[in-house]
Coordinates of C-alpha atoms in Angstrom, one line a residue:
Chain H
X1 CA -28.9 -14.5 -16.0
X2 CA -28.0 -12.4 -19.2
X3 CA -30.6 -9.8 -17.9
X4 CA -28.7 -9.1 -15.0
X5 CA -25.2 -8.6 -17.0
X6 CA -26.9 -6.4 -19.0
X7 CA -27.8 -4.3 -15.9
X8 CA -24.5 -4.6 -14.4
X9 CA -22.9 -3.5 -17.8
X10 CA -24.8 -0.3 -17.8
X11 CA -24.2 0.2 -13.9
X12 CA -20.6 -0.1 -14.8
X13 CA -20.6 2.7 -17.5
X14 CA -22.4 4.9 -15.5
X15 CA -19.9 4.5 -12.7
X16 CA -17.1 5.2 -15.5
X17 CA -18.9 8.4 -16.7
X18 CA -19.3 9.9 -13.1
X19 CA -15.6 9.2 -12.3
X20 CA -14.9 11.1 -15.6
X21 CA -16.7 14.0 -14.4
X22 CA -15.4 14.1 -11.0
X23 CA -11.9 13.4 -11.7
X24 CA -10.2 16.6 -10.6
X25 CA -9.1 15.5 -7.4
X26 CA -7.8 11.9 -8.4
X27 CA -4.5 12.3 -8.2
X28 CA -4.6 14.1 -4.7
X29 CA -6.7 11.3 -3.5
X30 CA -4.2 8.5 -4.9
X31 CA -1.6 10.5 -3.1
X32 CA -3.2 10.6 0.3
X33 CA -3.7 7.2 -0.2
X34 CA 0.0 6.3 -0.5
X35 CA 0.4 8.6 2.7
X36 CA -2.2 6.5 4.4
X37 CA -0.2 2.8 3.5
X38 CA 3.0 4.8 4.4
X39 CA 1.5 5.4 7.9
X40 CA 1.0 2.0 8.1
X41 CA 4.4 0.8 7.0
X42 CA 5.6 3.5 9.7
X43 CA 3.6 1.5 12.4
X44 CA 5.1 -1.9 11.2
X45 CA 8.4 -0.3 11.3
X46 CA 8.1 1.1 14.9
X47 CA 6.7 -2.4 16.4
X48 CA 9.8 -4.2 14.5
X49 CA 12.1 -1.6 16.0
X50 CA 11.5 -2.9 19.0
X51 CA 11.3 -6.7 18.5
X52 CA 11.9 -9.5 16.0
X53 CA 8.6 -11.0 15.9
X54 CA 4.8 -10.0 16.8
X55 CA 2.6 -12.9 17.8
X56 CA 4.9 -15.5 15.9
X57 CA 5.3 -13.2 12.7
X58 CA 8.4 -11.7 11.3
X59 CA 8.4 -8.3 9.8
X60 CA 7.9 -9.7 6.1
X61 CA 4.9 -11.8 7.2
X62 CA 3.2 -8.8 9.0
X63 CA 3.6 -6.7 6.0
X64 CA 2.2 -9.4 3.7
X65 CA -1.0 -9.9 6.0
X66 CA -1.0 -5.8 6.2
X67 CA -1.0 -5.4 2.4
X68 CA -3.7 -8.2 2.0
X69 CA -5.9 -6.7 4.3
X70 CA -5.5 -3.3 2.3
X71 CA -6.3 -5.0 -1.1
X72 CA -9.1 -6.7 0.4
X73 CA -10.9 -3.5 2.0
X74 CA -10.3 -1.8 -1.3
X75 CA -11.7 -4.5 -3.4
X76 CA -14.8 -4.5 -1.2
X77 CA -14.7 -0.6 -1.3
X78 CA -14.7 -0.7 -5.0
X79 CA -17.4 -2.9 -5.7
X80 CA -20.0 -2.6 -2.7
X81 CA -18.8 0.4 -0.7
X82 CA -20.4 2.9 -2.7
X83 CA -23.8 1.1 -2.5
X84 CA -23.9 -0.6 0.9
X85 CA -22.6 2.0 2.8
X86 CA -25.5 4.2 1.5
X87 CA -28.1 1.7 2.4
X88 CA -28.9 3.6 5.8
X89 CA -29.7 6.6 4.1
X90 CA -31.7 5.1 1.1
X91 CA -33.9 3.6 3.8
X92 CA -34.0 6.7 6.1
X93 CA -35.1 9.2 2.7
X94 CA -37.1 6.3 1.1
X95 CA -34.6 6.4 -1.8
X96 CA -34.8 2.6 -1.9
X97 CA -38.6 2.5 -2.8
X98 CA -37.0 3.1 -6.5
X99 CA -35.2 0.4 -6.1
X100 CA -37.8 -2.1 -4.8
X101 CA -40.3 -1.0 -7.6
X102 CA -38.1 -2.3 -10.5
X103 CA -38.7 -5.9 -11.8
X104 CA -35.0 -7.2 -10.7
X105 CA -33.9 -8.6 -7.7
X106 CA -33.5 -5.6 -5.3
X107 CA -30.5 -7.1 -3.5
X108 CA -28.7 -7.3 -6.9
X109 CA -29.5 -3.7 -7.7
X110 CA -28.9 -2.2 -4.5
X111 CA -25.6 -3.8 -4.2
X112 CA -24.3 -3.4 -7.6
X113 CA -25.4 0.0 -8.8
X114 CA -22.4 2.1 -8.3
X115 CA -18.7 1.0 -8.9
X116 CA -16.1 3.1 -7.2
X117 CA -13.8 3.7 -10.1
X118 CA -11.7 5.9 -7.9
X119 CA -10.6 2.6 -6.1
X120 CA -9.3 1.2 -8.8
X121 CA -6.4 2.9 -9.5
X122 CA -5.6 2.7 -5.8
X123 CA -6.2 -1.1 -6.0
X124 CA -3.6 -1.4 -8.8
X125 CA -1.0 0.8 -6.6
X126 CA -1.9 -1.5 -3.4
X127 CA -1.4 -4.5 -5.7
X128 CA 2.0 -3.6 -7.0
X129 CA 3.1 -3.1 -3.5
X130 CA 1.6 -6.6 -2.3
X131 CA 3.7 -8.1 -5.2
X132 CA 6.8 -5.8 -4.1
X133 CA 6.3 -6.9 -0.3
X134 CA 6.3 -10.6 -2.0
X135 CA 9.5 -10.5 -4.0
X136 CA 11.4 -8.2 -1.2
X137 CA 11.3 -10.6 1.7
X138 CA 11.6 -13.8 -0.7
X139 CA 8.5 -15.8 0.5
X140 CA 8.9 -19.2 -0.9
X141 CA 5.4 -20.8 -1.0
X142 CA 3.9 -23.6 -3.0
X143 CA 1.2 -23.4 -5.7
X144 CA -1.2 -25.2 -3.3
X145 CA -0.9 -22.8 -0.6
X146 CA -1.4 -20.1 -3.1
X147 CA -4.7 -21.6 -4.7
X148 CA -5.9 -21.6 -1.0
X149 CA -5.0 -18.2 -0.3
X150 CA -6.9 -17.1 -3.1
X151 CA -9.7 -19.3 -2.4
X152 CA -10.1 -18.1 1.1
X153 CA -9.6 -14.3 0.2
X154 CA -12.6 -15.0 -2.0
X155 CA -14.4 -16.4 1.1
X156 CA -13.4 -13.3 2.8
X157 CA -14.8 -11.0 0.5
X158 CA -17.9 -13.1 0.9
X159 CA -18.1 -13.2 4.4
X160 CA -17.2 -9.0 4.5
X161 CA -20.5 -8.5 2.1
X162 CA -22.5 -10.7 4.3
X163 CA -21.3 -9.0 7.7
X164 CA -21.9 -5.4 6.1
X165 CA -25.0 -6.0 4.4
X166 CA -26.3 -7.7 7.6
X167 CA -25.4 -4.9 9.9
X168 CA -26.7 -2.0 7.2
X169 CA -30.3 -4.1 6.9
X170 CA -30.3 -3.0 10.5
X171 CA -31.5 0.4 9.4
X172 CA -35.1 -0.8 8.2
X173 CA -35.7 -0.7 12.0
X174 CA -32.9 1.9 13.2
X175 CA -32.9 5.0 11.5
X176 CA -29.5 7.0 10.4
X177 CA -27.0 4.3 11.6
X178 CA -25.0 4.8 8.3
X179 CA -21.9 5.1 11.0
X180 CA -22.1 1.6 11.4
X181 CA -19.8 1.0 8.6
X182 CA -17.2 3.1 10.4
X183 CA -17.8 0.9 13.3
X184 CA -17.3 -2.4 11.5
X185 CA -14.4 -0.4 9.6
X186 CA -12.6 0.1 13.1
X187 CA -13.3 -3.6 14.3
X188 CA -11.9 -5.1 10.7
X189 CA -8.7 -3.6 12.0
X190 CA -8.1 -6.5 14.2
X191 CA -7.8 -8.7 11.2
X192 CA -4.5 -6.7 10.4
X193 CA -2.8 -8.0 13.4
X194 CA -1.5 -11.7 14.1
X195 CA -4.0 -13.4 15.9
X196 CA -1.8 -14.9 18.6
X197 CA -1.3 -11.3 20.3
X198 CA -4.9 -11.2 21.4
X199 CA -6.7 -12.8 24.1
X200 CA -8.9 -16.0 23.8
X201 CA -12.0 -14.1 24.2
X202 CA -11.4 -11.8 21.4
X203 CA -9.9 -14.9 19.2
X204 CA -13.3 -16.5 19.7
X205 CA -15.1 -13.3 18.6
X206 CA -13.1 -12.5 15.6
X207 CA -13.6 -16.3 14.5
X208 CA -17.1 -16.3 15.0
X209 CA -19.2 -13.8 15.8
X210 CA -17.5 -10.9 14.0
X211 CA -15.4 -13.0 11.6
X212 CA -13.1 -9.9 10.7
X213 CA -10.2 -12.5 10.6
X214 CA -11.6 -13.9 7.2
X215 CA -11.0 -10.9 5.2
X216 CA -7.0 -11.1 5.2
X217 CA -5.3 -12.8 8.2
X218 CA -6.8 -16.5 7.5
X219 CA -5.9 -16.1 3.4
X220 CA -2.6 -14.9 4.6
X221 CA -2.2 -17.5 7.0
X222 CA -3.1 -20.2 4.6
X223 CA -0.4 -18.8 2.4
X224 CA 2.1 -19.0 4.8
X225 CA 1.1 -22.5 5.7
X226 CA -0.1 -21.3 9.2
X227 CA -3.8 -22.3 9.1
X228 CA -4.9 -25.8 9.5
X229 CA -7.1 -27.9 7.0
X230 CA -9.9 -28.1 9.3
X231 CA -9.6 -24.2 9.7
X232 CA -10.1 -24.1 5.6
X233 CA -13.1 -26.0 5.5
X234 CA -14.6 -24.1 8.8
X235 CA -13.9 -20.7 7.0
X236 CA -15.3 -21.9 3.6
X237 CA -18.5 -23.2 5.2
X238 CA -18.9 -20.2 7.4
X239 CA -18.6 -17.8 5.0
X240 CA -21.3 -19.3 2.8
X241 CA -23.6 -19.6 5.8
X242 CA -23.0 -16.0 6.6
X243 CA -24.0 -15.1 3.1
X244 CA -27.3 -17.2 3.0
X245 CA -28.2 -15.7 6.4
X246 CA -27.5 -12.2 5.1
X247 CA -29.9 -12.8 2.2
X248 CA -32.3 -14.0 4.4
X249 CA -32.3 -11.4 6.7
X250 CA -32.5 -8.9 3.9
X251 CA -35.9 -10.5 2.7
X252 CA -37.1 -10.6 6.3
X253 CA -36.4 -6.6 6.6
X254 CA -38.0 -5.9 3.2
X255 CA -41.3 -7.7 4.3
X256 CA -41.1 -5.5 7.2
X257 CA -40.3 -2.4 5.6
X258 CA -42.8 0.4 5.4
X259 CA -41.6 3.2 3.1
X260 CA -40.4 6.5 4.2
X261 CA -41.1 8.4 1.4
X262 CA -44.9 9.6 0.2
Chain L
X1 CA -37.1 29.6 30.4
X2 CA -35.5 30.3 33.5
X3 CA -32.7 32.4 32.0
X4 CA -35.4 34.6 30.0
X5 CA -37.0 35.4 33.5
X6 CA -33.6 36.0 35.3
X7 CA -32.9 38.8 32.4
X8 CA -36.4 40.2 32.8
X9 CA -35.6 40.6 36.6
X10 CA -32.4 42.1 35.7
X11 CA -34.3 44.7 33.8
X12 CA -36.7 45.2 36.6
X13 CA -33.8 45.8 39.0
X14 CA -32.3 48.1 36.6
X15 CA -35.1 50.3 36.0
X16 CA -35.9 50.5 39.6
X17 CA -32.7 51.6 40.2
X18 CA -32.4 54.4 37.7
X19 CA -35.9 55.6 39.1
X20 CA -37.1 55.2 35.5
X21 CA -36.0 58.4 34.4
X22 CA -35.3 58.4 30.4
X23 CA -31.7 58.7 29.6
X24 CA -31.0 57.9 25.9
X25 CA -27.3 57.3 26.6
X26 CA -27.8 55.1 29.8
X27 CA -30.3 53.1 28.1
X28 CA -28.3 52.3 24.9
X29 CA -25.5 51.2 27.5
X30 CA -28.2 49.2 29.1
X31 CA -29.6 47.7 25.7
X32 CA -26.1 46.6 24.8
X33 CA -25.4 44.7 28.0
X34 CA -29.1 43.5 27.8
X35 CA -28.1 42.2 24.0
X36 CA -24.7 40.4 25.3
X37 CA -27.1 38.5 27.9
X38 CA -29.7 37.7 25.3
X39 CA -26.3 36.7 22.9
X40 CA -25.3 34.2 25.5
X41 CA -28.8 32.8 25.9
X42 CA -29.2 31.9 22.6
X43 CA -26.1 29.9 22.0
X44 CA -27.3 28.2 25.8
X45 CA -30.5 27.5 23.7
X46 CA -28.8 25.9 21.0
X47 CA -26.5 23.7 23.2
X48 CA -29.4 22.4 24.9
X49 CA -31.2 21.9 21.3
X50 CA -28.4 19.9 20.4
X51 CA -27.7 18.1 23.3
X52 CA -31.5 16.8 22.7
X53 CA -31.1 16.0 19.2
X54 CA -28.1 13.9 20.2
X55 CA -30.0 12.1 22.9
X56 CA -32.8 11.4 20.2
X57 CA -30.3 9.6 18.0
X58 CA -28.3 7.9 20.9
X59 CA -27.8 4.8 18.8
X60 CA -25.8 6.8 16.4
X61 CA -24.1 8.5 19.3
X62 CA -23.3 5.2 20.9
X63 CA -21.8 3.9 17.4
X64 CA -19.6 7.0 17.0
X65 CA -18.1 6.2 20.9
X66 CA -17.3 2.5 20.1
X67 CA -15.7 3.6 16.9
X68 CA -13.3 5.9 19.0
X69 CA -12.5 3.4 21.4
X70 CA -12.3 0.4 18.9
X71 CA -10.0 2.2 16.9
X72 CA -7.0 2.1 19.7
X73 CA -8.3 -1.4 20.6
X74 CA -5.5 -3.4 19.0
X75 CA -2.4 -1.3 19.8
X76 CA -2.1 -1.9 23.6
X77 CA -2.2 -5.6 22.8
X78 CA 0.2 -5.1 20.2
X79 CA 2.6 -3.2 23.0
X80 CA 1.9 -6.3 25.6
X81 CA 3.1 -8.5 23.0
X82 CA 6.2 -6.4 22.4
X83 CA 6.8 -6.1 26.3
X84 CA 7.0 -9.5 27.5
X85 CA 9.6 -9.6 30.4
X86 CA 10.8 -5.9 29.6
X87 CA 10.0 -3.3 32.0
X88 CA 10.9 -0.2 30.1
X89 CA 11.1 0.8 26.5
X90 CA 12.3 4.5 25.5
X91 CA 11.1 5.9 29.0
X92 CA 7.7 4.0 28.7
X93 CA 6.5 1.2 31.1
X94 CA 4.2 -1.3 29.8
X95 CA 1.6 0.5 32.5
X96 CA 2.4 3.8 31.0
X97 CA 1.9 2.6 27.5
X98 CA -1.2 1.1 28.1
X99 CA -2.2 4.2 29.9
X100 CA -0.9 6.3 26.8
X101 CA -3.5 4.5 24.6
X102 CA -6.5 4.8 27.2
X103 CA -5.6 8.8 27.1
X104 CA -5.7 8.5 23.2
X105 CA -9.3 7.1 23.5
X106 CA -10.1 9.6 26.1
X107 CA -8.9 12.5 24.1
X108 CA -10.5 10.8 20.9
X109 CA -13.8 11.4 22.6
X110 CA -13.6 14.4 24.3
X111 CA -11.5 16.8 22.2
X112 CA -11.3 15.4 18.8
X113 CA -13.6 17.3 16.4
X114 CA -15.5 16.0 13.5
X115 CA -17.4 18.8 12.3
X116 CA -15.9 19.3 8.9
X117 CA -18.5 17.0 7.1
X118 CA -21.1 19.3 8.6
X119 CA -20.0 22.3 7.5
X120 CA -19.2 20.8 3.7
X121 CA -23.0 19.5 3.9
X122 CA -24.3 23.0 5.3
X123 CA -22.2 24.6 2.1
X124 CA -22.8 22.3 -0.5
X125 CA -26.7 21.4 0.4
X126 CA -27.2 25.5 0.8
X127 CA -28.2 25.0 4.6
X128 CA -25.8 27.6 5.2
X129 CA -28.5 30.1 4.0
X130 CA -30.7 29.5 6.6
X131 CA -27.7 30.2 9.0
X132 CA -26.1 33.3 7.6
X133 CA -29.6 35.2 7.8
X134 CA -29.7 34.8 11.4
X135 CA -28.3 37.3 14.1
X136 CA -25.9 34.4 15.1
X137 CA -22.0 33.6 14.8
X138 CA -21.8 30.3 12.7
X139 CA -18.5 29.4 13.8
X140 CA -20.1 29.7 17.5
X141 CA -23.1 27.6 16.1
X142 CA -21.1 24.9 15.2
X143 CA -18.8 25.1 18.1
X144 CA -22.0 24.8 20.2
X145 CA -23.0 21.6 18.2
X146 CA -19.8 20.2 18.6
X147 CA -19.2 20.8 22.3
X148 CA -22.8 19.5 22.8
X149 CA -21.7 16.3 21.5
X150 CA -18.3 16.2 23.3
X151 CA -20.6 16.5 26.7
X152 CA -22.0 13.3 25.7
X153 CA -18.9 11.3 24.4
X154 CA -17.0 13.0 27.3
X155 CA -19.4 11.4 29.9
X156 CA -18.7 8.1 28.4
X157 CA -15.1 8.6 28.3
X158 CA -14.8 9.1 31.7
X159 CA -17.0 5.8 32.2
X160 CA -14.6 4.1 30.1
X161 CA -11.7 5.3 32.0
X162 CA -12.8 4.4 35.4
X163 CA -14.0 0.8 34.2
X164 CA -10.7 0.3 33.1
X165 CA -9.2 1.4 36.1
X166 CA -11.7 -0.7 38.3
X167 CA -11.1 -3.7 36.3
X168 CA -7.5 -3.4 35.0
X169 CA -5.5 -1.3 37.8
X170 CA -2.5 -3.0 36.9
X171 CA -2.5 -1.3 33.4
X172 CA -3.7 2.2 34.2
X173 CA -1.8 5.1 36.1
X174 CA -3.7 8.0 37.3
X175 CA -1.8 11.7 37.2
X176 CA 1.0 12.0 39.8
X177 CA -1.1 14.8 41.6
X178 CA -4.0 17.4 41.7
X179 CA -2.0 20.0 39.7
X180 CA -1.1 17.5 36.8
X181 CA -4.7 16.8 36.4
X182 CA -5.3 20.5 36.3
X183 CA -2.6 20.8 33.6
X184 CA -4.0 17.9 31.7
X185 CA -7.5 19.7 31.9
X186 CA -6.0 22.8 30.4
X187 CA -3.9 20.8 27.8
X188 CA -7.6 19.2 26.8
X189 CA -9.0 22.6 26.3
X190 CA -6.4 23.5 24.0
X191 CA -6.6 20.3 21.8
X192 CA -10.5 20.7 21.5
X193 CA -9.7 24.3 20.3
X194 CA -7.0 23.3 17.8
X195 CA -8.8 20.3 16.5
X196 CA -12.1 22.4 16.1
X197 CA -9.9 24.8 13.9
X198 CA -8.5 22.2 11.8
X199 CA -11.7 20.7 11.0
X200 CA -13.4 24.1 10.3
X201 CA -10.9 25.1 8.0
X202 CA -11.2 21.7 6.1
X203 CA -15.0 22.0 6.1
X204 CA -14.6 25.5 4.5
X205 CA -12.4 24.2 1.6
X206 CA -15.9 23.2 0.3
X207 CA -16.4 27.2 -0.7
X208 CA -13.7 26.8 -3.2
X209 CA -13.6 23.2 -4.4
X210 CA -17.6 22.0 -3.8
X211 CA -16.1 18.6 -2.7
X212 CA -13.8 18.8 0.4
X213 CA -13.4 14.7 1.1
X214 CA -9.4 15.2 -0.2
X215 CA -8.7 17.7 2.3
X216 CA -10.6 15.8 4.9
X217 CA -8.4 12.7 4.2
X218 CA -5.1 14.8 4.1
X219 CA -5.9 16.4 7.6
X220 CA -7.0 12.8 8.9
X221 CA -3.5 11.3 7.8
X222 CA -1.4 14.2 8.7
X223 CA -3.1 14.0 12.3
X224 CA -3.0 10.2 12.7
X225 CA 0.9 10.5 11.5
X226 CA 1.9 13.2 13.7
X227 CA -0.3 13.5 16.6
X228 CA 1.1 10.6 18.2
X229 CA -2.1 8.7 17.8
X230 CA -0.4 5.5 16.4
X231 CA 2.6 5.5 18.9
X232 CA 4.3 7.9 21.4
X233 CA 6.5 10.2 19.1
X234 CA 9.8 9.3 21.0
X235 CA 9.4 5.7 18.7
X236 CA 9.7 7.3 15.7
X237 CA 12.6 7.9 13.4
X238 CA 14.6 11.1 14.3
X239 CA 13.4 12.9 10.8
X240 CA 10.0 12.2 12.0
X241 CA 10.5 13.3 15.2
X242 CA 11.8 16.3 14.2
X243 CA 8.8 17.3 11.6
X244 CA 6.1 16.2 14.2
X245 CA 7.8 18.4 17.0
X246 CA 7.7 21.4 14.4
X247 CA 4.3 20.8 13.2
X248 CA 0.9 21.6 15.6
X249 CA -0.5 18.2 15.8
X250 CA 1.2 16.9 18.5
X251 CA -1.0 19.3 20.4
X252 CA -3.6 17.1 19.7
X253 CA -2.7 14.1 21.6
X254 CA 1.0 13.4 22.3
X255 CA 1.2 17.0 24.2
X256 CA -1.9 16.2 26.6
X257 CA -0.7 12.7 27.0
X258 CA 3.0 13.7 28.0
X259 CA 1.2 15.9 30.6
X260 CA -1.0 13.5 31.9
X261 CA 2.1 11.1 32.4
X262 CA 4.2 13.5 33.9
X263 CA 6.9 13.1 30.8
X264 CA 6.9 16.7 31.0
X265 CA 8.4 19.3 33.4
X266 CA 6.7 22.4 34.3
X267 CA 9.0 24.7 32.2
X268 CA 8.1 22.2 29.1
X269 CA 4.2 22.6 30.2
X270 CA 4.2 26.4 29.8
X271 CA 6.4 26.5 26.6
X272 CA 4.0 23.9 25.0
X273 CA 1.0 25.9 26.1
X274 CA 2.4 29.0 24.6
X275 CA 3.1 27.3 21.4
X276 CA 0.1 25.9 21.3
X277 CA -1.7 29.3 22.0
X278 CA 0.6 30.8 18.9
X279 CA -0.9 27.8 16.6
X280 CA -4.3 28.6 17.9
X281 CA -3.8 32.3 17.0
X282 CA -2.6 31.7 13.5
X283 CA -5.3 29.1 12.6
X284 CA -8.3 31.1 14.2
X285 CA -7.1 33.9 11.7
X286 CA -7.3 31.7 8.6
X287 CA -10.4 30.7 10.0
X288 CA -11.5 34.4 10.2
X289 CA -9.8 35.0 6.6
X290 CA -11.4 31.9 4.9
X291 CA -14.9 32.9 6.2
X292 CA -14.8 36.1 4.8
X293 CA -13.6 35.2 1.2
X294 CA -15.5 32.1 1.5
X295 CA -18.8 33.8 2.0
X296 CA -18.1 36.2 -0.4
X297 CA -17.9 33.2 -2.7
X298 CA -21.0 31.2 -1.6
X299 CA -23.8 31.1 -4.2
X300 CA -26.4 29.6 -1.9
X301 CA -27.4 26.8 -3.9
X302 CA -30.4 24.8 -2.6
X303 CA -32.5 27.8 -1.9

């Protein structure tokens, strides 16, 4: 275990070093990120300019859901985005061989080799906005709901990791499918809206086959006391199942892998 | 092959008509014409090659099409939840609103360019070296690349539109008449040219900054905010509406959608076309100037 901790610390130091070398456009990127959040806010304002509730959720609740979605997305991008999103190219170019030859768990190395430090500052800003939303809309929630929300948020991150790992593992069979990450990113947007606005088929898909609602919708619903206890058990167990399946699928893919490099 | 034979045939016909007499001036004029034909042919060949390449990576193309569709997927549901029982909001009926987002999908597949990343890679990896030494125009080369992809995604767009019309006729409206349809197609052509110009400019930023992801994201955010992709501009606060009407981004999506839905009269249409033509002239001058300066700055790493 200590060996992996040491490796992670080295990867962390490397990421900091990389960030300090390429920090010229840091403020510019931060500014654009704020603009992007502004557009999401504009969309919410447009919606609530026409109605007082969307799928039974009021404006404050939708803001909370949206900001949780943004934070969840940013956390994933920070820790795993720079790694898993590159898997397709690594397989196509044979770069992955370097990781497979190291005397450590290849999945650990492939998943943690780079931490996107630039996202850390964006994340701080987004958490600040989330706290502001919480205070501004006067949410009164119990400690147990907060605890459940945090627990489900972590389960959501695990589910997100499992889904993206599984989809990127497909690149062992289909070359150059890096854009599958754009696809899952686009699908994940469904989890930014109250589930009640969608049809039953879509609800079923985003709760089972592609559970993008786990990333933010479920934690937000739990915090707001809108998610039943059996739903909590289901999400926790299903996230674990997804994770184990993704790891097994990765190991299966490695067995079938024939190197692309010389 | 076919084109090459036609060109050869033209030469024979020409020489036969000239009686094979040697006339330097006429020969020179003829060579110029021949060069032009060959010039057009080489882009046609490139077009076919790019098309084959896209077909070879059809899984990847399929994913891009899926992304373009799914990014507008939630918004019709949001509006259906808002409309419940209401017949019209801000001049949009429920059917008109759903059709609006179908048009957004159509535009995204048919005219929205994504070439900036490729241009950045060409510059950063030194792949541009290969292209600038060849007798071709780089801008046209990349335009050929883009339009070959758009042929495939456009086909998918038409398919999606007709499937939606067939299965959900209550949510889809067709253009009021044939003239509207022609006007819409013309607006789409302008949208494609404008989108390509934006992306080409963003791609060329890499000549100076090396990395252009910041510029890329800025263009993406501005386009998202002011093109009408998230909602028709009439739903925006007044100040933002005024800004959006001043900027050229509305000609990417909002203007063609208005033309399709008949929310703009003929005078407004011609005024809109004149405006977008002016914007296009302005941006292509920028493209030209940036290319001239950028290529001087380019150091050709990766040789």
